[in-house]
Amino acid sequence: PEFSSQPSAPLIKKPQAMSLLQAFLLVAVAMRAIPTLATSATPVTYTVDLSPSTGSCLKSKMPTYSGATSNTYTNAPDFQRDFPRVGGDMGQCLCSPDDPTKCLRVLDVKKEGIGFLKIAKTGGTSLVELLRHLRLRDSPRSGTTVIEMLQPGLPQKVASIMTARTPVVTGHSDYSKHRWVETKVPLSIVSIIREPASRAESQFYYYKKNQWALSVPGYRDISFHEFVQQTLTCDKNWENFKPVWQDGFGIALWLSGHHTVPWIFDGQPISARQKRHEQQADFDLILHKAHDHFHRLLWVGVLEDMKRGLELLAFQLNTPPLILPRKNVGTSKPQKSSEAKALDEKARDTLRPHLPMDNVLYDYIKRIQEERYDIMQELKRYDRSALVQKPCDYRVLQRREIIINSKTYGSLEPDNAA
């Protein structure tokens, strides 16, 4: 909130007239006005091996996390210039009438659109279908209901997005492109994540439906277990299958806005994509940005806990219970014996340590979503009309700092709070 820097007239005339009790009450009222995170919130601590590729072929392929030992970027002018944070992002919250810290951000689906940050192989196609039906039900004459960002010419689509009034804007595009649309029309962004190693396995089998992947010698017949072993040992070059084995392709690069898939750079110079490739090695930059952007999203579902996640989303959208349809279910995953299943489980366990950024974000987001679910259960004790609706800075709701190897990530410092 933007509080006036000028004190009221009585305070100018008689500043000494305010008692300690009055001052305390004034601060208390101000704190109740906007729900924020208590400063005593316990950080989430992790111990992470940032060089898990040592001794394997991946050491020469994976990013060397250059930012893993310093926070030099935090107030650097080039960081602010290249990645300016958009300030003043105020949303609407519903809060407990008895506890102003128990708040959830909400959305009026009849007035605002939804941007769906669709991470590959997380159940996203099913959620698009769910949101489409939701939009048709609540705004049957809203024009185009689903606008796909994968196709070229996104700037020219803004007119159709605005005509739709309350669209669903979706696509396999990272936060940077969704944020660009969000600055043009009223949108709240949602997403789904999945346990990183399981998502990688699903991506592997999904590629077996693609002609370009099947044209790569050896891919048609290789198992996931064999693929992981060959990737780690360089027995075969699977360089073009980074979405399966590279850290960040499951969560971090999508949320941070640093993905390098070609369609994100529609109309931009080649140097823009090259710059992102270089920045993928900056562990500090990616983690801080992903953490911050997650707290700007309205909702992030966890595929392994979608029943509770959809219950939370229904509350935030004020809709009846939501059921996720089954869409785009992989047909290339073979029926496997118990021995083959055990090998694939071993492959996931082998790959998992090589995904440190995605693992940290997956665990952190799960924790925050569980906390939000508990808050929702508390709010449901009241009639919805009895809940207190007020503006909220949703970037700080339920926010926790992340401590990795004794180093803090995700703080909102005064210079970077926007």
Tab-separated table of C-alpha atoms in Angstrom:
chain	number	residue	atom	x	y	z
A	1	PRO	CA	0.000	0.000	0.000
A	2	GLU	CA	1.091	3.567	-0.636
A	3	PHE	CA	0.780	5.375	2.693
A	4	SER	CA	1.149	9.141	2.677
A	5	SER	CA	4.481	10.392	3.923
A	6	GLN	CA	2.767	13.409	5.449
A	7	PRO	CA	1.443	13.012	9.020
A	8	SER	CA	-2.047	14.183	9.876
A	9	ALA	CA	-2.581	17.731	11.107
A	10	PRO	CA	-2.951	16.847	14.802
A	11	LEU	CA	0.378	15.036	14.745
A	12	ILE	CA	2.109	18.044	13.229
A	13	LYS	CA	0.754	20.347	15.914
A	14	LYS	CA	1.213	18.095	18.909
A	15	PRO	CA	3.458	15.128	18.218
A	16	GLN	CA	4.084	14.702	21.922
A	17	ALA	CA	0.361	14.220	22.554
A	18	MET	CA	0.424	10.644	21.208
A	19	SER	CA	0.841	8.145	23.980
A	20	LEU	CA	2.723	4.889	23.636
A	21	LEU	CA	-0.575	3.009	23.685
A	22	GLN	CA	-2.003	5.187	20.909
A	23	ALA	CA	1.096	4.649	18.807
A	24	PHE	CA	0.830	0.896	19.315
A	25	LEU	CA	-2.837	0.918	18.295
A	26	LEU	CA	-2.070	3.000	15.211
A	27	VAL	CA	0.555	0.510	14.069
A	28	ALA	CA	-1.793	-2.383	14.780
A	29	VAL	CA	-4.531	-0.830	12.630
A	30	ALA	CA	-2.071	-0.246	9.799
A	31	MET	CA	-0.879	-3.844	9.972
A	32	ARG	CA	-4.440	-5.130	9.783
A	33	ALA	CA	-5.106	-3.089	6.659
A	34	ILE	CA	-2.941	-5.253	4.403
A	35	PRO	CA	-2.265	-8.925	5.195
A	36	THR	CA	1.479	-9.542	5.214
A	37	LEU	CA	3.901	-12.229	6.253
A	38	ALA	CA	5.016	-12.118	9.850
A	39	THR	CA	8.713	-11.351	10.158
A	40	SER	CA	9.144	-14.341	12.466
A	41	ALA	CA	8.141	-16.821	9.735
A	42	THR	CA	10.464	-19.802	9.843
A	43	PRO	CA	12.656	-20.150	6.722
A	44	VAL	CA	12.730	-23.455	4.866
A	45	THR	CA	16.219	-24.964	5.035
A	46	TYR	CA	17.856	-27.353	2.559
A	47	THR	CA	21.235	-28.981	2.148
A	48	VAL	CA	21.901	-29.377	-1.572
A	49	ASP	CA	24.821	-30.769	-3.549
A	50	LEU	CA	25.271	-28.136	-6.250
A	51	SER	CA	27.766	-30.229	-8.188
A	52	PRO	CA	26.033	-33.625	-8.437
A	53	SER	CA	27.436	-34.168	-11.921
A	54	THR	CA	30.980	-34.632	-10.630
A	55	GLY	CA	32.421	-37.829	-12.009
A	56	SER	CA	29.770	-38.222	-14.700
A	57	CYS	CA	29.393	-37.136	-18.290
A	58	LEU	CA	26.797	-34.569	-17.211
A	59	LYS	CA	29.575	-32.493	-15.669
A	60	SER	CA	30.485	-31.268	-19.162
A	61	LYS	CA	26.864	-30.702	-20.182
A	62	MET	CA	25.090	-29.313	-17.158
A	63	PRO	CA	25.353	-25.667	-16.110
A	64	THR	CA	28.151	-24.912	-13.672
A	65	TYR	CA	26.274	-22.947	-11.060
A	66	SER	CA	28.425	-19.833	-11.075
A	67	GLY	CA	26.254	-17.995	-8.572
A	68	ALA	CA	26.313	-20.675	-5.917
A	69	THR	CA	28.800	-18.913	-3.646
A	70	SER	CA	27.750	-15.254	-3.653
A	71	ASN	CA	24.729	-12.986	-3.807
A	72	THR	CA	26.491	-10.278	-5.804
A	73	TYR	CA	23.508	-9.727	-8.083
A	74	THR	CA	21.110	-8.675	-5.295
A	75	ASN	CA	21.329	-4.912	-5.764
A	76	ALA	CA	23.345	-4.847	-8.964
A	77	PRO	CA	22.212	-2.237	-11.525
A	78	ASP	CA	22.457	-4.725	-14.407
A	79	PHE	CA	20.066	-7.101	-12.617
A	80	GLN	CA	17.518	-4.318	-12.158
A	81	ARG	CA	17.975	-3.175	-15.735
A	82	ASP	CA	17.649	-6.583	-17.363
A	83	PHE	CA	14.970	-7.993	-15.071
A	84	PRO	CA	12.927	-5.115	-13.640
A	85	ARG	CA	10.319	-6.198	-11.137
A	86	VAL	CA	6.881	-4.756	-11.653
A	87	GLY	CA	5.710	-3.047	-8.462
A	88	GLY	CA	2.252	-2.308	-7.125
A	89	ASP	CA	0.868	-5.790	-7.696
A	90	MET	CA	-2.094	-5.666	-5.359
A	91	GLY	CA	-4.742	-8.366	-5.360
A	92	GLN	CA	-7.887	-9.059	-3.383
A	93	CYS	CA	-7.785	-11.317	-0.341
A	94	LEU	CA	-10.363	-12.989	1.838
A	95	CYS	CA	-9.325	-13.024	5.489
A	96	SER	CA	-10.588	-14.536	8.683
A	97	PRO	CA	-12.669	-12.038	10.698
A	98	ASP	CA	-10.859	-13.234	13.831
A	99	ASP	CA	-7.297	-13.507	12.517
A	100	PRO	CA	-6.135	-11.008	9.838
A	101	THR	CA	-3.064	-13.124	9.093
A	102	LYS	CA	-5.238	-15.968	7.776
A	103	CYS	CA	-5.757	-14.745	4.216
A	104	LEU	CA	-6.016	-16.174	0.724
A	105	ARG	CA	-5.878	-14.358	-2.564
A	106	VAL	CA	-9.084	-14.707	-4.588
A	107	LEU	CA	-10.226	-13.967	-8.135
A	108	ASP	CA	-13.555	-12.936	-9.656
A	109	VAL	CA	-13.690	-15.207	-12.706
A	110	LYS	CA	-16.447	-13.067	-14.240
A	111	LYS	CA	-14.234	-9.981	-14.294
A	112	GLU	CA	-10.671	-11.199	-14.747
A	113	GLY	CA	-8.919	-13.585	-17.081
A	114	ILE	CA	-6.666	-16.489	-16.188
A	115	GLY	CA	-3.177	-17.043	-17.541
A	116	PHE	CA	-2.094	-20.671	-17.387
A	117	LEU	CA	1.683	-21.174	-17.262
A	118	LYS	CA	1.701	-24.630	-18.774
A	119	ILE	CA	4.752	-26.663	-17.774
A	120	ALA	CA	5.256	-29.686	-20.010
A	121	LYS	CA	3.978	-33.057	-18.753
A	122	THR	CA	2.263	-31.860	-15.590
A	123	GLY	CA	-1.386	-32.428	-16.545
A	124	GLY	CA	-1.710	-28.999	-18.127
A	125	THR	CA	-3.914	-30.002	-21.066
A	126	SER	CA	-6.509	-31.280	-18.606
A	127	LEU	CA	-6.510	-28.008	-16.663
A	128	VAL	CA	-6.932	-25.981	-19.889
A	129	GLU	CA	-10.050	-28.000	-20.653
A	130	LEU	CA	-11.330	-27.452	-17.113
A	131	LEU	CA	-10.728	-23.692	-17.297
A	132	ARG	CA	-12.353	-23.513	-20.726
A	133	HIS	CA	-15.570	-25.075	-19.445
A	134	LEU	CA	-15.439	-22.832	-16.396
A	135	ARG	CA	-15.122	-19.761	-18.595
A	136	LEU	CA	-17.964	-20.853	-20.908
A	137	ARG	CA	-20.198	-21.408	-17.916
A	138	ASP	CA	-19.489	-18.084	-16.232
A	139	SER	CA	-19.043	-15.919	-19.339
A	140	PRO	CA	-20.892	-17.626	-22.218
A	141	ARG	CA	-20.677	-14.503	-24.402
A	142	SER	CA	-17.130	-13.533	-23.547
A	143	GLY	CA	-15.750	-14.082	-27.050
A	144	THR	CA	-12.641	-16.227	-27.535
A	145	THR	CA	-12.240	-18.294	-24.409
A	146	VAL	CA	-8.828	-19.948	-24.881
A	147	ILE	CA	-5.953	-18.049	-26.513
A	148	GLU	CA	-2.816	-20.025	-27.284
A	149	MET	CA	0.528	-18.257	-26.852
A	150	LEU	CA	2.620	-20.810	-28.729
A	151	GLN	CA	1.728	-19.443	-32.146
A	152	PRO	CA	3.699	-16.499	-33.595
A	153	GLY	CA	2.548	-12.924	-33.289
A	154	LEU	CA	1.602	-12.683	-29.611
A	155	PRO	CA	1.649	-8.838	-29.623
A	156	GLN	CA	-1.031	-8.885	-32.316
A	157	LYS	CA	-3.151	-11.168	-30.146
A	158	VAL	CA	-3.553	-8.589	-27.397
A	159	ALA	CA	-6.574	-7.119	-29.208
A	160	SER	CA	-8.346	-10.486	-29.251
A	161	ILE	CA	-7.358	-11.080	-25.632
A	162	MET	CA	-8.918	-7.762	-24.634
A	163	THR	CA	-12.035	-8.485	-26.718
A	164	ALA	CA	-12.470	-11.769	-24.851
A	165	ARG	CA	-12.739	-9.754	-21.607
A	166	THR	CA	-12.144	-12.772	-19.401
A	167	PRO	CA	-9.974	-15.155	-21.414
A	168	VAL	CA	-7.879	-18.175	-20.599
A	169	VAL	CA	-4.408	-17.422	-21.977
A	170	THR	CA	-2.266	-20.532	-22.099
A	171	GLY	CA	0.726	-22.177	-23.701
A	172	HIS	CA	4.120	-23.734	-22.989
A	173	SER	CA	5.574	-20.284	-22.343
A	174	ASP	CA	7.501	-19.216	-19.277
A	175	TYR	CA	6.697	-16.489	-16.761
A	176	SER	CA	8.255	-13.707	-18.826
A	177	LYS	CA	5.705	-14.039	-21.627
A	178	HIS	CA	2.736	-14.479	-19.301
A	179	ARG	CA	3.879	-11.419	-17.367
A	180	TRP	CA	4.003	-9.423	-20.602
A	181	VAL	CA	0.351	-10.300	-21.306
A	182	GLU	CA	-0.576	-9.604	-17.673
A	183	THR	CA	0.615	-6.009	-18.071
A	184	LYS	CA	-1.839	-5.539	-20.968
A	185	VAL	CA	-5.016	-7.126	-19.637
A	186	PRO	CA	-6.265	-8.151	-16.156
A	187	LEU	CA	-4.995	-11.702	-15.702
A	188	SER	CA	-4.111	-13.881	-12.751
A	189	ILE	CA	-1.615	-16.654	-13.468
A	190	VAL	CA	-1.923	-20.285	-12.363
A	191	SER	CA	0.273	-23.330	-12.977
A	192	ILE	CA	0.839	-26.997	-12.102
A	193	ILE	CA	4.090	-28.650	-11.026
A	194	ARG	CA	5.095	-32.280	-10.769
A	195	GLU	CA	7.784	-34.223	-8.908
A	196	PRO	CA	10.802	-33.448	-11.121
A	197	ALA	CA	12.143	-36.948	-11.774
A	198	SER	CA	8.640	-38.307	-12.486
A	199	ARG	CA	7.996	-35.409	-14.862
A	200	ALA	CA	11.276	-36.191	-16.636
A	201	GLU	CA	10.206	-39.810	-17.092
A	202	SER	CA	6.853	-38.697	-18.514
A	203	GLN	CA	8.651	-36.328	-20.899
A	204	PHE	CA	10.858	-39.212	-22.018
A	205	TYR	CA	7.878	-41.390	-22.948
A	206	TYR	CA	5.998	-38.475	-24.509
A	207	TYR	CA	8.878	-37.974	-26.952
A	208	LYS	CA	8.308	-41.512	-28.177
A	209	LYS	CA	5.174	-40.164	-29.915
A	210	ASN	CA	7.133	-37.457	-31.758
A	211	GLN	CA	8.546	-38.118	-35.193
A	212	TRP	CA	11.634	-35.973	-34.648
A	213	ALA	CA	12.527	-37.990	-31.542
A	214	LEU	CA	11.857	-41.325	-33.209
A	215	SER	CA	14.149	-40.291	-36.051
A	216	VAL	CA	17.072	-40.183	-33.602
A	217	PRO	CA	18.890	-43.526	-33.910
A	218	GLY	CA	18.290	-45.738	-30.906
A	219	TYR	CA	15.534	-43.707	-29.235
A	220	ARG	CA	12.629	-45.846	-30.391
A	221	ASP	CA	13.758	-48.920	-28.470
A	222	ILE	CA	15.609	-47.478	-25.480
A	223	SER	CA	14.107	-47.713	-21.985
A	224	PHE	CA	14.056	-44.846	-19.518
A	225	HIS	CA	16.542	-46.659	-17.290
A	226	GLU	CA	18.952	-47.133	-20.207
A	227	PHE	CA	18.489	-43.521	-21.297
A	228	VAL	CA	19.454	-42.175	-17.875
A	229	GLN	CA	22.494	-44.427	-17.648
A	230	GLN	CA	23.675	-43.454	-21.139
A	231	THR	CA	23.147	-39.769	-20.417
A	232	LEU	CA	25.212	-39.928	-17.232
A	233	THR	CA	28.047	-41.886	-18.807
A	234	CYS	CA	28.054	-40.330	-22.293
A	235	ASP	CA	27.656	-43.762	-23.872
A	236	LYS	CA	25.349	-41.967	-26.305
A	237	ASN	CA	24.770	-38.316	-27.065
A	238	TRP	CA	21.235	-37.288	-26.032
A	239	GLU	CA	22.010	-33.563	-26.171
A	240	ASN	CA	18.693	-32.704	-27.866
A	241	PHE	CA	16.692	-34.254	-25.016
A	242	LYS	CA	17.548	-31.654	-22.369
A	243	PRO	CA	13.891	-31.345	-21.201
A	244	VAL	CA	14.324	-34.887	-19.844
A	245	TRP	CA	17.654	-34.597	-18.039
A	246	GLN	CA	18.620	-30.946	-17.441
A	247	ASP	CA	17.890	-29.192	-14.161
A	248	GLY	CA	15.397	-26.334	-14.463
A	249	PHE	CA	13.297	-27.779	-17.273
A	250	GLY	CA	10.817	-29.132	-14.719
A	251	ILE	CA	10.060	-25.974	-12.706
A	252	ALA	CA	12.830	-23.411	-12.251
A	253	LEU	CA	13.261	-22.105	-15.810
A	254	TRP	CA	9.490	-21.810	-16.303
A	255	LEU	CA	8.850	-19.831	-13.127
A	256	SER	CA	11.985	-17.689	-13.317
A	257	GLY	CA	11.237	-16.627	-16.877
A	258	HIS	CA	14.524	-17.999	-18.220
A	259	HIS	CA	13.386	-20.824	-20.473
A	260	THR	CA	15.057	-21.134	-23.866
A	261	VAL	CA	12.438	-22.886	-25.997
A	262	PRO	CA	12.453	-21.159	-29.427
A	263	TRP	CA	8.856	-19.910	-29.497
A	264	ILE	CA	9.406	-17.722	-26.425
A	265	PHE	CA	11.800	-15.628	-28.533
A	266	ASP	CA	9.377	-14.935	-31.370
A	267	GLY	CA	10.596	-11.758	-33.067
A	268	GLN	CA	13.614	-11.339	-30.763
A	269	PRO	CA	17.287	-11.406	-31.790
A	270	ILE	CA	19.333	-14.583	-31.440
A	271	SER	CA	21.429	-12.833	-28.794
A	272	ALA	CA	18.413	-12.782	-26.425
A	273	ARG	CA	18.236	-16.569	-26.420
A	274	GLN	CA	22.005	-16.901	-26.082
A	275	LYS	CA	21.924	-14.618	-23.051
A	276	ARG	CA	19.356	-16.840	-21.377
A	277	HIS	CA	21.474	-19.908	-22.054
A	278	GLU	CA	24.322	-18.224	-20.194
A	279	GLN	CA	22.065	-17.149	-17.291
A	280	GLN	CA	20.846	-20.700	-16.729
A	281	ALA	CA	24.133	-21.293	-14.923
A	282	ASP	CA	23.362	-18.596	-12.336
A	283	PHE	CA	21.829	-20.594	-9.518
A	284	ASP	CA	21.228	-17.448	-7.427
A	285	LEU	CA	19.451	-15.572	-10.181
A	286	ILE	CA	17.185	-18.452	-11.194
A	287	LEU	CA	16.249	-19.407	-7.604
A	288	HIS	CA	15.486	-15.860	-6.514
A	289	LYS	CA	13.388	-15.121	-9.596
A	290	ALA	CA	11.491	-18.416	-9.466
A	291	HIS	CA	10.742	-17.933	-5.754
A	292	ASP	CA	9.513	-14.381	-6.310
A	293	HIS	CA	7.364	-15.247	-9.329
A	294	PHE	CA	5.776	-18.220	-7.579
A	295	HIS	CA	4.460	-15.823	-4.952
A	296	ARG	CA	2.935	-13.665	-7.687
A	297	LEU	CA	0.861	-16.566	-9.025
A	298	LEU	CA	-2.715	-17.018	-7.887
A	299	TRP	CA	-2.419	-20.786	-7.534
A	300	VAL	CA	0.037	-23.588	-8.240
A	301	GLY	CA	-1.276	-27.118	-8.190
A	302	VAL	CA	0.892	-30.105	-7.265
A	303	LEU	CA	0.044	-33.002	-9.561
A	304	GLU	CA	0.644	-35.558	-6.810
A	305	ASP	CA	-1.923	-33.765	-4.607
A	306	MET	CA	-4.447	-32.443	-7.129
A	307	LYS	CA	-7.540	-33.356	-5.115
A	308	ARG	CA	-6.675	-30.837	-2.405
A	309	GLY	CA	-5.195	-28.471	-4.970
A	310	LEU	CA	-8.451	-28.291	-6.935
A	311	GLU	CA	-10.385	-27.786	-3.720
A	312	LEU	CA	-8.170	-24.786	-2.990
A	313	LEU	CA	-8.565	-23.430	-6.538
A	314	ALA	CA	-12.353	-23.760	-6.364
A	315	PHE	CA	-12.331	-21.706	-3.154
A	316	GLN	CA	-10.112	-19.026	-4.693
A	317	LEU	CA	-12.338	-18.799	-7.781
A	318	ASN	CA	-15.570	-19.171	-5.773
A	319	THR	CA	-16.830	-22.011	-7.952
A	320	PRO	CA	-18.434	-25.404	-7.277
A	321	PRO	CA	-16.079	-28.383	-6.806
A	322	LEU	CA	-13.663	-28.875	-9.721
A	323	ILE	CA	-12.823	-32.195	-11.353
A	324	LEU	CA	-9.805	-32.515	-13.629
A	325	PRO	CA	-10.608	-34.381	-16.891
A	326	ARG	CA	-8.055	-36.788	-18.325
A	327	LYS	CA	-6.554	-35.276	-21.477
A	328	ASN	CA	-3.375	-35.886	-23.465
A	329	VAL	CA	-2.642	-39.040	-21.492
A	330	GLY	CA	0.502	-40.694	-22.835
A	331	THR	CA	-0.038	-43.797	-24.949
A	332	SER	CA	3.652	-44.491	-25.553
A	333	LYS	CA	4.412	-45.727	-22.075
A	334	PRO	CA	4.591	-49.524	-22.412
A	335	GLN	CA	3.096	-52.040	-20.067
A	336	LYS	CA	5.989	-52.942	-17.813
A	337	SER	CA	6.880	-55.922	-15.714
A	338	SER	CA	7.601	-55.503	-12.034
A	339	GLU	CA	11.301	-55.784	-12.865
A	340	ALA	CA	11.053	-53.010	-15.472
A	341	LYS	CA	9.135	-50.795	-13.036
A	342	ALA	CA	11.868	-51.316	-10.452
A	343	LEU	CA	14.488	-50.278	-13.032
A	344	ASP	CA	12.565	-47.102	-13.886
A	345	GLU	CA	12.229	-46.291	-10.203
A	346	LYS	CA	15.979	-46.756	-9.880
A	347	ALA	CA	16.441	-44.447	-12.887
A	348	ARG	CA	14.348	-41.735	-11.215
A	349	ASP	CA	16.423	-42.096	-8.050
A	350	THR	CA	19.598	-41.826	-10.128
A	351	LEU	CA	18.427	-38.738	-11.998
A	352	ARG	CA	16.924	-36.906	-9.014
A	353	PRO	CA	20.210	-35.611	-7.464
A	354	HIS	CA	20.990	-33.930	-10.789
A	355	LEU	CA	17.902	-31.708	-10.505
A	356	PRO	CA	18.751	-29.552	-7.437
A	357	MET	CA	16.881	-26.353	-8.396
A	358	ASP	CA	13.713	-28.185	-9.393
A	359	ASN	CA	13.816	-30.381	-6.276
A	360	VAL	CA	14.089	-27.394	-3.931
A	361	LEU	CA	11.266	-25.508	-5.650
A	362	TYR	CA	9.034	-28.587	-5.739
A	363	ASP	CA	9.390	-29.154	-2.013
A	364	TYR	CA	9.013	-25.460	-1.175
A	365	ILE	CA	5.875	-24.980	-3.288
A	366	LYS	CA	4.344	-28.124	-1.783
A	367	ARG	CA	4.897	-26.707	1.701
A	368	ILE	CA	3.340	-23.350	0.865
A	369	GLN	CA	0.343	-24.915	-0.889
A	370	GLU	CA	-0.252	-27.164	2.123
A	371	GLU	CA	-0.223	-24.099	4.350
A	372	ARG	CA	-2.688	-22.362	2.052
A	373	TYR	CA	-4.937	-25.410	2.134
A	374	ASP	CA	-4.971	-25.291	5.929
A	375	ILE	CA	-5.855	-21.577	5.782
A	376	MET	CA	-8.699	-22.395	3.393
A	377	GLN	CA	-10.026	-24.959	5.860
A	378	GLU	CA	-9.958	-22.274	8.547
A	379	LEU	CA	-11.805	-19.779	6.318
A	380	LYS	CA	-14.445	-22.366	5.450
A	381	ARG	CA	-15.535	-22.366	9.076
A	382	TYR	CA	-17.238	-19.051	8.312
A	383	ASP	CA	-19.926	-18.132	5.863
A	384	ARG	CA	-18.160	-16.570	2.875
A	385	SER	CA	-20.085	-13.330	3.372
A	386	ALA	CA	-18.604	-13.064	6.874
A	387	LEU	CA	-15.020	-13.115	5.587
A	388	VAL	CA	-13.159	-9.826	5.341
A	389	GLN	CA	-12.259	-8.811	1.786
A	390	LYS	CA	-9.397	-6.370	1.445
A	391	PRO	CA	-6.476	-5.511	-0.832
A	392	CYS	CA	-3.436	-7.667	-0.278
A	393	ASP	CA	0.127	-7.701	-1.461
A	394	TYR	CA	-0.012	-11.306	-2.555
A	395	ARG	CA	3.760	-11.485	-3.066
A	396	VAL	CA	4.261	-11.797	0.677
A	397	LEU	CA	1.359	-14.055	1.629
A	398	GLN	CA	2.706	-17.223	3.279
A	399	ARG	CA	6.146	-16.273	1.949
A	400	ARG	CA	9.169	-18.029	3.427
A	401	GLU	CA	12.828	-17.478	2.815
A	402	ILE	CA	14.725	-20.478	1.479
A	403	ILE	CA	18.089	-21.308	3.050
A	404	ILE	CA	20.314	-23.500	0.886
A	405	ASN	CA	23.659	-24.540	2.334
A	406	SER	CA	23.451	-21.697	4.909
A	407	LYS	CA	22.671	-19.109	2.215
A	408	THR	CA	19.373	-17.218	2.080
A	409	TYR	CA	17.185	-16.912	-1.016
A	410	GLY	CA	13.840	-15.247	-1.594
A	411	SER	CA	14.038	-12.236	0.735
A	412	LEU	CA	12.231	-9.042	-0.256
A	413	GLU	CA	14.825	-6.394	0.451
A	414	PRO	CA	13.801	-2.717	0.313
A	415	ASP	CA	15.627	-2.060	-2.970
A	416	ASN	CA	14.101	-5.116	-4.637
A	417	ALA	CA	10.699	-5.272	-2.949
A	418	ALA	CA	8.904	-4.317	-6.164
